[in-house]
Coordinates of C-alpha atoms and ligand atoms in Angstrom, one line a residue:
M103 CA 33.3 62.7 -69.1
V104 CA 34.0 59.7 -66.8
R105 CA 37.5 58.4 -67.4
T106 CA 37.2 54.9 -65.9
L107 CA 34.2 52.9 -64.7
R108 CA 35.3 50.6 -61.9
F109 CA 33.0 47.6 -61.6
V110 CA 33.1 46.1 -58.1
L111 CA 31.4 42.8 -57.4
G112 CA 29.6 41.8 -54.2
D113 CA 32.5 39.7 -52.9
Q114 CA 35.1 42.4 -53.6
L115 CA 34.3 44.8 -50.8
T116 CA 37.9 45.7 -50.0
R117 CA 39.2 49.3 -50.1
S118 CA 42.6 48.1 -51.3
L119 CA 41.0 46.0 -54.1
S120 CA 43.1 46.1 -57.3
A121 CA 40.2 47.6 -59.3
L122 CA 40.1 50.6 -56.9
R123 CA 43.7 51.4 -57.0
D124 CA 44.8 54.6 -58.9
L125 CA 41.1 55.7 -58.7
D126 CA 40.7 59.4 -59.5
P127 CA 37.8 60.7 -57.5
A128 CA 37.5 63.7 -59.8
R129 CA 36.7 61.6 -62.9
D130 CA 36.1 57.9 -62.0
V131 CA 32.8 56.2 -61.1
V132 CA 32.5 53.0 -59.1
L133 CA 29.7 50.7 -60.3
M134 CA 28.0 48.3 -57.9
V135 CA 24.8 46.3 -58.8
E136 CA 22.4 44.1 -56.9
V137 CA 21.1 41.6 -59.4
A138 CA 18.6 38.7 -59.1
A139 CA 20.8 36.6 -61.4
E140 CA 23.5 36.4 -58.7
A141 CA 21.0 35.7 -55.9
T142 CA 19.4 32.9 -57.9
S143 CA 22.4 31.4 -59.8
V144 CA 21.7 28.9 -57.1
R145 CA 19.0 29.7 -54.6
H146 CA 21.3 31.2 -52.0
H147 CA 20.4 31.1 -48.3
K148 CA 18.4 34.2 -47.3
Q149 CA 21.1 35.3 -44.8
K150 CA 23.8 35.1 -47.5
I151 CA 21.8 37.4 -49.8
A152 CA 21.1 39.8 -47.0
F153 CA 24.7 39.8 -45.8
I154 CA 26.0 40.5 -49.4
F155 CA 23.5 43.3 -50.1
S156 CA 23.9 45.0 -46.8
A157 CA 27.7 44.7 -46.9
M158 CA 27.6 46.1 -50.5
R159 CA 25.4 49.1 -49.4
H160 CA 27.6 49.9 -46.5
F161 CA 30.8 49.6 -48.7
A162 CA 29.2 52.0 -51.2
E163 CA 28.4 54.5 -48.3
A164 CA 32.0 54.3 -47.1
L165 CA 33.3 55.1 -50.6
R166 CA 30.9 58.0 -50.9
A167 CA 32.1 59.3 -47.6
E168 CA 35.5 59.5 -49.1
G169 CA 34.2 61.6 -51.9
I170 CA 34.1 58.8 -54.5
A171 CA 31.2 58.7 -57.0
V172 CA 29.4 55.4 -56.7
D173 CA 26.7 54.4 -59.1
Y174 CA 24.7 51.8 -57.0
V175 CA 21.9 49.9 -58.6
R176 CA 19.4 48.4 -56.1
L177 CA 17.6 45.2 -56.7
D178 CA 14.2 46.9 -56.7
D179 CA 15.2 49.6 -59.2
P180 CA 12.4 49.2 -61.8
A181 CA 15.0 49.7 -64.6
N182 CA 17.3 47.0 -63.2
T183 CA 17.9 44.3 -65.9
Q184 CA 18.9 41.9 -63.0
S185 CA 22.2 40.7 -64.6
F186 CA 25.8 41.8 -64.4
G187 CA 26.0 42.1 -68.2
G188 CA 22.7 44.1 -68.5
E189 CA 23.7 46.5 -65.7
L190 CA 27.2 47.0 -67.1
S191 CA 25.8 47.9 -70.4
R192 CA 23.2 50.3 -68.9
A193 CA 26.0 51.9 -66.9
M194 CA 28.1 52.3 -70.1
A195 CA 25.3 54.3 -71.6
R196 CA 25.0 56.5 -68.5
H197 CA 28.7 57.3 -68.1
S198 CA 30.4 56.8 -71.5
P199 CA 33.8 55.8 -69.8
D200 CA 37.1 55.5 -71.6
A201 CA 37.7 52.2 -70.0
V202 CA 36.3 49.6 -67.6
V203 CA 38.4 48.2 -64.8
T204 CA 37.5 45.3 -62.7
T205 CA 39.2 42.6 -60.5
E206 CA 39.2 38.9 -61.5
P207 CA 36.0 37.3 -60.1
G208 CA 35.8 34.3 -57.8
E209 CA 33.8 32.0 -60.2
W210 CA 34.5 30.6 -63.6
R211 CA 30.9 31.4 -64.6
V212 CA 31.6 35.2 -64.1
W213 CA 35.1 34.9 -65.6
Q214 CA 33.4 33.6 -68.8
M215 CA 31.0 36.6 -68.7
M216 CA 34.0 38.9 -68.4
Q217 CA 35.6 37.3 -71.5
D218 CA 32.4 38.1 -73.4
W219 CA 32.4 41.7 -72.2
R220 CA 35.9 42.0 -73.6
E221 CA 34.5 41.2 -77.0
T222 CA 31.4 43.4 -76.8
L223 CA 32.3 46.5 -74.8
P224 CA 33.1 49.5 -77.0
V225 CA 36.0 50.4 -74.7
P226 CA 38.9 48.3 -73.2
L227 CA 38.1 46.1 -70.2
H228 CA 41.0 45.6 -67.8
I229 CA 40.7 42.6 -65.5
R230 CA 43.2 43.0 -62.7
E231 CA 44.6 40.3 -60.6
D232 CA 42.9 39.6 -57.2
D233 CA 45.9 40.2 -55.0
R234 CA 43.9 39.8 -51.8
F235 CA 45.0 36.1 -52.3
L236 CA 48.5 35.5 -51.2
C237 CA 49.2 33.1 -54.1
S238 CA 48.4 34.3 -57.5
R239 CA 46.7 32.0 -60.1
A240 CA 50.0 32.0 -62.1
A241 CA 52.1 31.2 -59.1
F242 CA 49.9 28.2 -58.2
S243 CA 50.0 26.9 -61.8
Q244 CA 53.8 27.2 -61.6
W245 CA 53.8 25.1 -58.4
A246 CA 51.3 22.6 -59.8
A247 CA 53.1 22.2 -63.2
G248 CA 54.2 18.6 -63.7
R249 CA 52.5 17.2 -60.6
K250 CA 49.9 14.5 -61.1
Q251 CA 48.3 15.1 -57.7
Y252 CA 48.3 18.2 -55.5
R253 CA 48.8 17.9 -51.8
M254 CA 48.0 20.8 -49.5
E255 CA 50.8 19.9 -47.1
F256 CA 53.6 20.6 -49.6
F257 CA 51.9 23.7 -50.9
Y258 CA 51.5 24.9 -47.4
R259 CA 55.2 24.6 -46.6
V260 CA 56.0 26.7 -49.6
M261 CA 53.5 29.3 -48.4
R262 CA 55.0 29.3 -44.9
K263 CA 58.4 30.0 -46.4
T264 CA 57.2 32.6 -48.8
T265 CA 55.2 34.5 -46.2
G266 CA 57.6 33.9 -43.3
L267 CA 54.6 33.2 -41.0
L268 CA 55.6 31.1 -38.0
M269 CA 59.1 30.6 -39.3
A270 CA 62.4 30.6 -37.4
G271 CA 64.8 31.3 -40.2
D272 CA 64.2 28.4 -42.7
A273 CA 62.7 26.1 -40.1
P274 CA 59.1 26.0 -38.9
K275 CA 58.5 27.4 -35.4
G276 CA 58.3 24.5 -32.9
G277 CA 60.3 22.2 -35.2
Q278 CA 57.1 20.9 -37.0
W279 CA 55.1 22.2 -39.9
N280 CA 51.8 20.8 -38.7
F281 CA 50.5 20.2 -35.2
D282 CA 47.3 18.4 -36.3
P283 CA 47.8 15.3 -34.1
E284 CA 47.2 17.6 -31.1
N285 CA 44.1 19.0 -32.6
R286 CA 41.6 16.1 -32.4
K287 CA 40.0 16.4 -29.0
A288 CA 36.3 16.0 -28.3
L289 CA 34.8 18.7 -26.2
P290 CA 34.7 17.5 -22.5
K291 CA 31.4 17.5 -20.7
G292 CA 30.8 20.8 -18.9
Q293 CA 33.2 22.9 -21.1
D294 CA 31.2 25.8 -22.6
P295 CA 32.7 27.7 -25.5
P296 CA 32.2 31.5 -25.4
T297 CA 28.9 33.1 -26.5
R298 CA 29.6 34.5 -30.0
Q299 CA 29.3 38.1 -30.8
R300 CA 26.4 39.2 -32.9
F301 CA 25.7 42.5 -34.6
T302 CA 22.4 44.3 -34.3
P303 CA 21.0 45.1 -37.8
D304 CA 21.1 48.9 -38.5
A305 CA 18.6 50.7 -40.8
I306 CA 20.5 49.6 -44.0
T307 CA 20.4 46.0 -42.9
R308 CA 16.8 46.2 -41.9
D309 CA 15.8 47.5 -45.3
V310 CA 17.7 44.7 -46.9
I311 CA 16.0 42.1 -44.7
T312 CA 12.6 43.5 -45.8
L313 CA 13.7 43.2 -49.4
V314 CA 15.0 39.7 -49.0
T315 CA 11.8 38.7 -47.2
A316 CA 9.7 40.0 -50.1
R317 CA 11.9 38.7 -53.0
F318 CA 13.5 35.5 -51.8
A319 CA 10.9 33.9 -49.5
D320 CA 11.2 30.6 -51.2
H321 CA 14.9 30.2 -50.6
F322 CA 16.3 27.9 -48.0
G323 CA 17.1 29.1 -44.5
D324 CA 16.0 31.4 -41.7
L325 CA 16.6 35.1 -42.3
E326 CA 16.3 36.2 -38.7
P327 CA 17.8 36.6 -36.2
F328 CA 20.4 38.2 -38.5
G329 CA 23.7 38.8 -36.6
W330 CA 26.4 39.0 -39.2
A331 CA 28.9 41.9 -39.4
V332 CA 28.2 44.0 -42.5
T333 CA 31.0 46.5 -42.4
R334 CA 34.8 46.3 -42.1
E335 CA 34.7 47.8 -38.7
E336 CA 32.3 45.2 -37.4
A337 CA 34.2 42.4 -39.1
L338 CA 37.4 43.6 -37.3
E339 CA 35.5 43.4 -34.0
A340 CA 34.5 39.9 -34.8
L341 CA 38.1 39.1 -35.5
D342 CA 39.2 40.7 -32.2
H343 CA 36.6 38.5 -30.4
F344 CA 37.9 35.4 -32.1
I345 CA 41.6 36.1 -31.4
A346 CA 41.0 37.0 -27.7
D347 CA 38.3 34.5 -26.7
C348 CA 38.5 31.5 -29.1
L349 CA 41.9 31.2 -30.8
P350 CA 43.6 29.8 -27.7
M351 CA 41.3 26.7 -27.8
F352 CA 40.9 26.6 -31.6
G353 CA 43.4 23.9 -32.1
D354 CA 42.4 21.5 -29.4
F355 CA 38.7 21.4 -30.4
Q356 CA 39.0 22.0 -34.1
D357 CA 37.4 18.6 -34.9
A358 CA 34.9 18.5 -32.1
M359 CA 31.1 18.6 -32.6
K360 CA 28.5 19.2 -29.9
T361 CA 24.7 19.5 -30.0
G362 CA 23.6 23.1 -29.7
Q363 CA 27.2 24.5 -29.9
D364 CA 27.1 25.7 -33.4
F365 CA 30.4 27.6 -33.5
L366 CA 32.6 26.1 -30.7
Y367 CA 36.0 27.8 -31.0
H368 CA 35.9 28.4 -34.8
S369 CA 36.6 31.9 -36.1
V370 CA 33.3 32.3 -38.1
I371 CA 35.1 34.8 -40.4
S372 CA 34.8 33.0 -43.7
P373 CA 32.0 35.2 -45.0
Y374 CA 34.0 38.3 -44.2
L375 CA 37.2 36.9 -45.8
N376 CA 35.4 35.8 -48.9
A377 CA 33.4 39.0 -49.4
G378 CA 36.5 41.2 -48.7
L379 CA 35.7 42.7 -45.3
L380 CA 38.8 41.1 -43.9
T381 CA 42.0 40.1 -45.7
A382 CA 43.8 36.8 -45.4
W383 CA 47.0 38.5 -44.6
E384 CA 45.8 40.7 -41.7
V385 CA 44.0 37.8 -40.2
C386 CA 47.2 35.6 -40.2
V387 CA 49.3 38.5 -38.9
R388 CA 46.9 38.9 -36.0
A389 CA 47.0 35.2 -35.1
E390 CA 50.7 35.1 -35.3
A391 CA 51.0 38.2 -33.0
A392 CA 48.8 36.4 -30.5
Y393 CA 51.3 33.5 -30.5
R394 CA 54.3 35.8 -30.1
A395 CA 52.6 37.5 -27.2
N396 CA 52.0 34.2 -25.5
L397 CA 48.2 34.6 -25.8
A398 CA 47.6 31.5 -27.8
P399 CA 49.6 28.2 -28.1
L400 CA 51.4 27.1 -31.3
N401 CA 49.1 24.2 -32.1
A402 CA 46.1 26.6 -32.2
V403 CA 47.9 29.3 -34.2
E404 CA 49.6 27.0 -36.6
G405 CA 46.3 25.1 -37.2
F406 CA 44.4 28.4 -37.8
I407 CA 47.1 29.9 -40.1
R408 CA 47.2 26.6 -42.1
Q409 CA 43.5 26.8 -42.8
I410 CA 44.1 30.2 -44.4
I411 CA 47.5 30.2 -46.2
G412 CA 47.2 26.4 -46.7
W413 CA 43.7 25.2 -47.5
R414 CA 42.1 28.4 -48.5
E415 CA 44.9 29.4 -51.0
F416 CA 45.3 25.8 -52.1
V417 CA 41.7 25.2 -53.1
R418 CA 41.6 28.6 -54.8
G419 CA 44.7 27.9 -56.8
L420 CA 43.5 24.4 -57.7
Y421 CA 40.1 25.7 -58.8
W422 CA 41.6 28.1 -61.3
H423 CA 44.3 25.7 -62.5
E424 CA 41.8 22.9 -63.2
M425 CA 38.6 24.6 -64.3
P426 CA 36.4 24.1 -66.2
E427 CA 37.1 20.4 -66.7
Y428 CA 37.4 19.9 -62.9
A429 CA 33.7 20.3 -62.3
E430 CA 32.8 17.6 -64.9
T431 CA 34.7 14.7 -63.4
N432 CA 32.8 12.0 -61.5
H433 CA 35.4 9.4 -60.6
L434 CA 33.2 7.2 -58.4
D435 CA 30.3 7.5 -60.9
A436 CA 27.9 8.7 -58.1
Q437 CA 24.4 9.3 -59.5
R438 CA 21.9 9.3 -56.6
P439 CA 19.6 12.4 -56.3
L440 CA 20.0 14.5 -53.1
P441 CA 17.8 13.3 -50.3
W442 CA 15.1 15.7 -49.4
F443 CA 16.2 15.9 -45.7
Y444 CA 19.2 18.1 -46.8
W445 CA 16.6 20.8 -47.2
S446 CA 14.1 19.9 -44.5
G447 CA 16.4 18.6 -41.8
E448 CA 13.8 15.8 -41.3
T449 CA 15.7 12.6 -40.6
K450 CA 16.0 10.2 -37.7
M451 CA 19.8 10.6 -37.9
A452 CA 20.6 13.0 -35.1
C453 CA 23.9 14.1 -36.5
L454 CA 22.5 15.1 -39.9
R455 CA 19.5 16.8 -38.3
E456 CA 21.7 18.9 -36.0
C457 CA 24.1 20.0 -38.8
I458 CA 21.3 20.9 -41.1
R459 CA 19.5 22.8 -38.3
A460 CA 22.6 24.9 -37.7
T461 CA 23.0 25.5 -41.4
R462 CA 19.4 26.6 -41.7
E463 CA 19.6 28.9 -38.7
H464 CA 23.0 30.5 -39.4
A465 CA 24.0 29.8 -43.0
Y466 CA 27.0 28.4 -41.3
A467 CA 28.3 25.0 -40.1
H468 CA 31.8 24.4 -39.1
H469 CA 34.3 22.4 -41.1
I470 CA 33.9 19.0 -39.4
Q471 CA 30.2 19.1 -39.7
R472 CA 30.5 19.9 -43.4
L473 CA 33.1 17.3 -44.0
M474 CA 32.3 14.4 -41.7
V475 CA 28.5 14.6 -41.4
T476 CA 26.7 16.1 -44.4
G477 CA 29.7 15.4 -46.6
N478 CA 30.4 11.9 -45.3
F479 CA 26.8 11.0 -45.8
A480 CA 26.8 12.3 -49.4
L481 CA 30.0 10.3 -50.2
L482 CA 28.8 7.1 -48.6
A483 CA 25.3 7.4 -50.2
G484 CA 26.8 8.1 -53.7
I485 CA 25.0 11.4 -54.2
A486 CA 25.6 12.9 -57.6
P487 CA 28.4 15.5 -57.3
R488 CA 26.4 18.2 -59.0
E489 CA 23.5 17.9 -56.7
I490 CA 25.5 18.0 -53.5
E491 CA 27.7 20.8 -54.8
E492 CA 24.6 22.9 -55.5
W493 CA 23.4 22.3 -52.0
Y494 CA 26.8 23.5 -50.4
L495 CA 26.9 26.5 -52.7
A496 CA 23.4 27.5 -51.8
V497 CA 23.3 27.0 -48.0
Y498 CA 26.4 28.7 -46.6
A499 CA 27.1 32.4 -46.3
D500 CA 30.7 31.9 -47.2
A501 CA 30.0 29.8 -50.4
Y502 CA 31.5 30.8 -53.7
E503 CA 32.4 28.3 -56.3
W504 CA 36.2 28.8 -56.1
V505 CA 36.2 27.5 -52.5
E506 CA 33.0 25.3 -52.4
L507 CA 33.8 23.2 -55.5
P508 CA 37.3 21.8 -54.5
N509 CA 36.0 21.2 -51.0
V510 CA 32.9 19.3 -52.1
H511 CA 34.0 17.8 -55.4
G512 CA 37.5 16.9 -54.3
M513 CA 37.7 16.7 -50.6
V514 CA 34.3 15.2 -49.8
M515 CA 33.2 13.4 -53.0
H516 CA 36.6 12.2 -54.3
A517 CA 35.0 13.0 -57.7
D518 CA 38.4 14.2 -59.0
G519 CA 39.9 10.8 -58.5
G520 CA 42.4 12.0 -55.9
L521 CA 43.7 15.2 -57.4
L522 CA 43.1 17.1 -54.2
G523 CA 43.1 14.5 -51.5
S524 CA 44.9 11.1 -51.2
K525 CA 41.8 9.3 -50.1
P526 CA 38.1 9.8 -49.5
Y527 CA 37.2 10.9 -45.9
A528 CA 34.8 8.0 -45.6
A529 CA 33.9 7.1 -42.0
S530 CA 31.5 5.0 -40.0
G531 CA 29.3 6.0 -37.1
A532 CA 32.2 5.4 -34.7
Y533 CA 34.0 8.6 -35.9
I534 CA 30.9 10.8 -35.3
N535 CA 30.4 9.1 -31.9
R536 CA 34.0 9.8 -30.9
M537 CA 34.0 13.5 -31.9
S538 CA 30.5 14.5 -30.8
D539 CA 27.6 13.9 -28.5
Y540 CA 25.1 13.5 -31.3
C541 CA 24.7 9.7 -31.0
A542 CA 23.3 10.0 -27.4
G543 CA 20.2 11.7 -28.9
C544 CA 19.7 9.4 -31.9
T545 CA 17.2 6.7 -32.8
Y546 CA 20.2 4.7 -34.0
D547 CA 23.1 3.2 -32.1
P548 CA 26.7 3.7 -33.4
A549 CA 27.8 0.4 -31.9
V550 CA 25.2 -1.6 -33.8
K551 CA 26.2 -2.7 -37.3
L552 CA 23.1 -4.2 -38.8
G553 CA 19.4 -4.3 -38.1
P554 CA 16.8 -1.6 -37.2
K555 CA 19.0 0.0 -34.5
A556 CA 22.1 0.0 -36.6
C557 CA 23.6 3.4 -37.4
P558 CA 23.2 3.9 -41.1
F559 CA 26.7 5.3 -41.4
N560 CA 28.0 1.8 -40.4
Y561 CA 26.4 -0.3 -43.2
L562 CA 26.8 2.6 -45.7
Y563 CA 30.5 2.7 -45.0
W564 CA 31.1 -0.9 -45.8
H565 CA 28.6 -0.7 -48.8
F566 CA 30.7 2.2 -50.1
L567 CA 33.9 0.2 -49.9
I568 CA 32.3 -2.8 -51.6
E569 CA 30.8 -0.7 -54.4
N570 CA 34.0 1.2 -55.1
E571 CA 36.5 -1.7 -54.5
G572 CA 37.7 -1.6 -58.1
K573 CA 38.6 2.1 -57.8
L574 CA 39.8 2.3 -54.2
A575 CA 41.3 -1.0 -53.1
R576 CA 44.7 -0.3 -54.7
N577 CA 45.0 3.0 -52.8
P578 CA 47.7 2.3 -50.2
R579 CA 45.9 4.6 -47.8
M580 CA 42.8 2.4 -48.0
A581 CA 44.7 -0.8 -47.4
M582 CA 43.5 -1.3 -43.8
P583 CA 39.8 -1.1 -44.4
Y584 CA 40.1 -3.3 -47.5
R585 CA 42.0 -5.9 -45.5
T586 CA 39.1 -6.0 -43.1
L587 CA 36.6 -6.2 -45.9
R588 CA 38.4 -9.1 -47.5
A589 CA 38.3 -11.0 -44.2
M590 CA 34.6 -10.5 -44.0
E591 CA 32.3 -13.5 -44.6
E592 CA 30.4 -13.5 -47.8
T593 CA 27.0 -13.7 -46.0
R594 CA 27.9 -10.6 -43.9
R595 CA 28.8 -8.7 -47.1
H596 CA 25.4 -9.7 -48.5
E597 CA 23.6 -8.5 -45.4
I598 CA 25.4 -5.2 -45.5
R599 CA 24.6 -4.8 -49.2
A600 CA 20.9 -5.6 -48.7
E601 CA 20.5 -3.3 -45.7
A602 CA 22.3 -0.4 -47.3
E603 CA 20.4 -0.7 -50.5
A604 CA 17.1 -0.9 -48.8
F605 CA 18.0 2.2 -46.8
L606 CA 19.1 4.1 -49.8
A607 CA 16.1 3.1 -51.9
A608 CA 13.8 4.5 -49.2
L609 CA 15.4 8.0 -49.0
P610 CA 12.8 10.6 -50.0
T611 CA 14.3 12.8 -52.7
K612 CA 11.5 15.1 -53.9
A613 CA 8.8 17.4 -52.4
T614 CA 5.4 16.5 -53.8
G615 CA 3.8 19.9 -53.6
P616 CA 3.9 23.1 -51.6
D617 CA 1.5 21.7 -49.0
K618 CA 3.3 18.4 -48.8
A619 CA 6.9 19.5 -48.8
V620 CA 8.0 16.5 -46.9
P621 CA 5.4 13.7 -47.1
E622 CA 4.4 12.2 -43.8
Q623 CA 6.8 14.3 -41.9
N624 CA 5.7 17.9 -42.2
N625 CA 4.6 18.3 -38.6
S626 CA 8.1 18.9 -37.4
P627 CA 9.1 22.3 -36.3
L628 CA 12.2 21.9 -38.5
V629 CA 10.1 22.0 -41.7
R630 CA 8.9 25.4 -42.9
V631 CA 6.5 24.1 -45.5
G632 CA 6.5 26.2 -48.7
Q633 CA 9.4 28.4 -47.5
F634 CA 12.0 27.0 -49.8
T635 CA 12.1 25.1 -53.0
P636 CA 15.2 23.3 -54.1
R637 CA 15.8 23.6 -57.9
Ligands
LIG766 P1 37.7 28.3 -39.2 O1 37.6 26.8 -38.8 O2 37.8 29.2 -38.1 O3 39.0 28.4 -40.1 C1 39.6 29.6 -40.4 C2 39.5 30.0 -41.9 O4 40.2 29.1 -42.6 C3 38.1 30.0 -42.5 O5 37.4 31.2 -42.2 C4 38.4 29.8 -44.0 O6 38.6 31.0 -44.6 C5 39.7 29.0 -44.0 N1 39.4 27.5 -44.2 C6 39.3 26.6 -43.3 N2 39.2 25.4 -44.0 C7 39.2 25.6 -45.3 C8 39.0 24.8 -46.4 N3 38.9 23.5 -46.4 N4 39.0 25.4 -47.6 C9 39.1 26.8 -47.7 N5 39.3 27.6 -46.7 C10 39.3 27.0 -45.4 N6 34.8 27.4 -46.9 C11 34.4 28.5 -47.5 O7 34.9 29.6 -47.2 N7 33.3 28.5 -48.4 C12 32.7 27.4 -48.8 O8 31.8 27.4 -49.6 C13 33.2 26.2 -48.2 N8 32.6 25.0 -48.4 C14 33.0 23.8 -47.8 C15 32.4 22.6 -48.1 C16 32.8 21.5 -47.6 C17 32.1 20.2 -47.9 C18 33.9 21.5 -46.7 C19 34.4 20.2 -46.1 C20 34.5 22.7 -46.3 C21 34.1 23.9 -46.9 N9 34.7 25.1 -46.6 C22 34.2 26.2 -47.2 C23 35.8 25.1 -45.7 C24 35.5 25.4 -44.2 O9 34.6 24.4 -43.8 C25 35.0 26.7 -43.9 O10 35.9 27.7 -44.5 C26 34.9 27.0 -42.5 O11 34.0 26.1 -41.9 C27 34.4 28.4 -42.2 O12 34.2 28.6 -40.9 P2 35.2 29.4 -40.0 O13 35.4 30.8 -40.6 O14 34.7 29.4 -38.6 O15 36.5 28.6 -40.1
LIG767 C1 26.6 36.1 -54.0 C2 26.1 37.4 -54.6 C3 24.8 37.7 -54.5 C4 23.8 36.9 -53.8 N1 24.3 38.9 -55.1 C5 25.2 39.7 -55.7 C6 24.8 40.9 -56.4 O1 23.6 41.2 -56.4 N2 25.7 41.7 -56.9 C7 27.1 41.4 -56.9 O2 27.9 42.2 -57.4 N3 27.5 40.2 -56.3 C8 26.6 39.4 -55.8 N4 27.0 38.2 -55.2 C9 28.4 37.9 -55.3 C10 28.7 37.3 -56.8 O3 27.9 36.2 -57.0 C11 30.2 37.0 -56.9 O4 30.8 38.2 -57.1 C12 30.5 36.1 -58.1 O5 30.0 34.9 -57.9 C13 32.0 36.0 -58.4 O6 32.6 35.5 -57.3
LIG768 FE1 24.7 9.8 -36.6 FE2 24.8 7.2 -36.4 FE3 25.4 8.7 -34.3 FE4 22.8 8.5 -35.2 S1 24.1 6.9 -34.4 S2 23.9 10.4 -34.6 S3 23.1 8.4 -37.4 S4 26.5 8.6 -36.3

């Protein structure tokens, strides 16, 4: 008889996972299941589904090579019930275990499922802590207790002290906790970031690509070329490549954007961290070692480590501390449906077109594209939080609700009223023009404020401030723009309002049918008519 059934989810592909500890290969079975309910909880980008399924199959093979019994249910198994609950219950019948052990999941939705299983399973269900995160849910809650707002910077300092990363005794290395002011350079003309390493699909990945092509053809995004690492060994190679070739410049150009340069000096490891192929701790240790060996400067290494032990741990802690109420807030009462161009890429705004193209091609966009282009537009246009959250959750290979939701709901949309960030990251076209070369290829002009050539970010920015004056004007960090707004003539305010409202009213929001996915615009190579259908 099987003693323990160990249920491992698709983003838990770590050999040292808590659910796999104390595993007895003689009697235990590991359960892994590919289910349509997860692939369609939102209609995930095709590359994300292929990445998860291939990484799951490779992980199962690696466990089997160790002599561990793995019960692996494939998506196309005719008996597959296509849900976690259904597959767990079928596996109970197959193995009759004494107990089920799992690790806490990354999403509230699945956590709720697990609470139900506790009630319905005939044997005990043990949900173990996910200690791949450096700050436990309980430790975050302890830190958060009594605070009205949570600020990453203070949390980060605690994490630096606790982990000892980049510390000189009790003080931060270099005498500062944060070197961000050095990390805001635009990419100079003629500077080419390194070509990024890609991994050729093996037989397992090719099988998965065939499956995803057949089953999820109507999901957003290109499936091929597929170049993601799908094993731990490959992910470690990708990490080596980042540390050697990109980390030294990571800090300087962290906020830069450039047409056709989809990765710049970013690490592109978030899908691996989030699915478990790499751990946060090993990645930080590698970066710190590069600094100690004089292979990367402090501004780069501090900036990189902050993203992981700061932002990544912070948003995860905040998510679990605040859910489920967190997802329900809508502080700015934003209600507009998502414009259709988020799916098609069809817009005259070059910056948005470029970021959506990269997203479609790679299931990846770097942070500043997500925050200051697609995010900034959603904020200024007043897109309903749920609609834009669903988009972010669907389109990125690294997206899971624990990390997507705080970033979109809190950081981008300010829907939490400032729990995560002290002010909305609203910006006009000038910011995008300063940090990118996008405007050079745009129909609009970032220097023009009103009229047909005006950059829409310009009048949308002021329109956003006008619309939300009651909620934002008293925020000390918004004092400067509101001073400018107050000095503005009433006629100018009227013009801004009229132009912004006409622009917003004209945004196409829905496809009208499979052959007319984007009315009047479906001759663009960006539009793959009938290939995807937003929910
Ligand atoms: P790098 O720039 O190289 O950074 C290194 C690592 O730091 C990342 O791999 C990631 O693990 C971590 N990190 C950096 N910024 C953040 C952050 N704000 N929150 C959490 N971790 C961070 N990240 C996700 O992993 N999944 C998401 O679904 C996701 N959605 C986002 C949505 C929006 C609107 C925004 C503004 C950010 C989002 N992020 C998300 C954070 C960040 O954009 C990505 O982690 C990063 O772009 C991944 O690329 P990279 O690995 O090259 O990161
Ligand atoms: C994202 C994803 C997808 C697309 N498919 C599966 C799957 O078939 N089986 C599985 O175990 N996990 C999958 N995942 C990851 C889960 O959605 C993830 O484990 C939960 O959202 C909890 O974080
Ligand atoms: Fe984007 Fe405005 Fe620049 Fe065009 S002009 S690329 S819309 S910021």
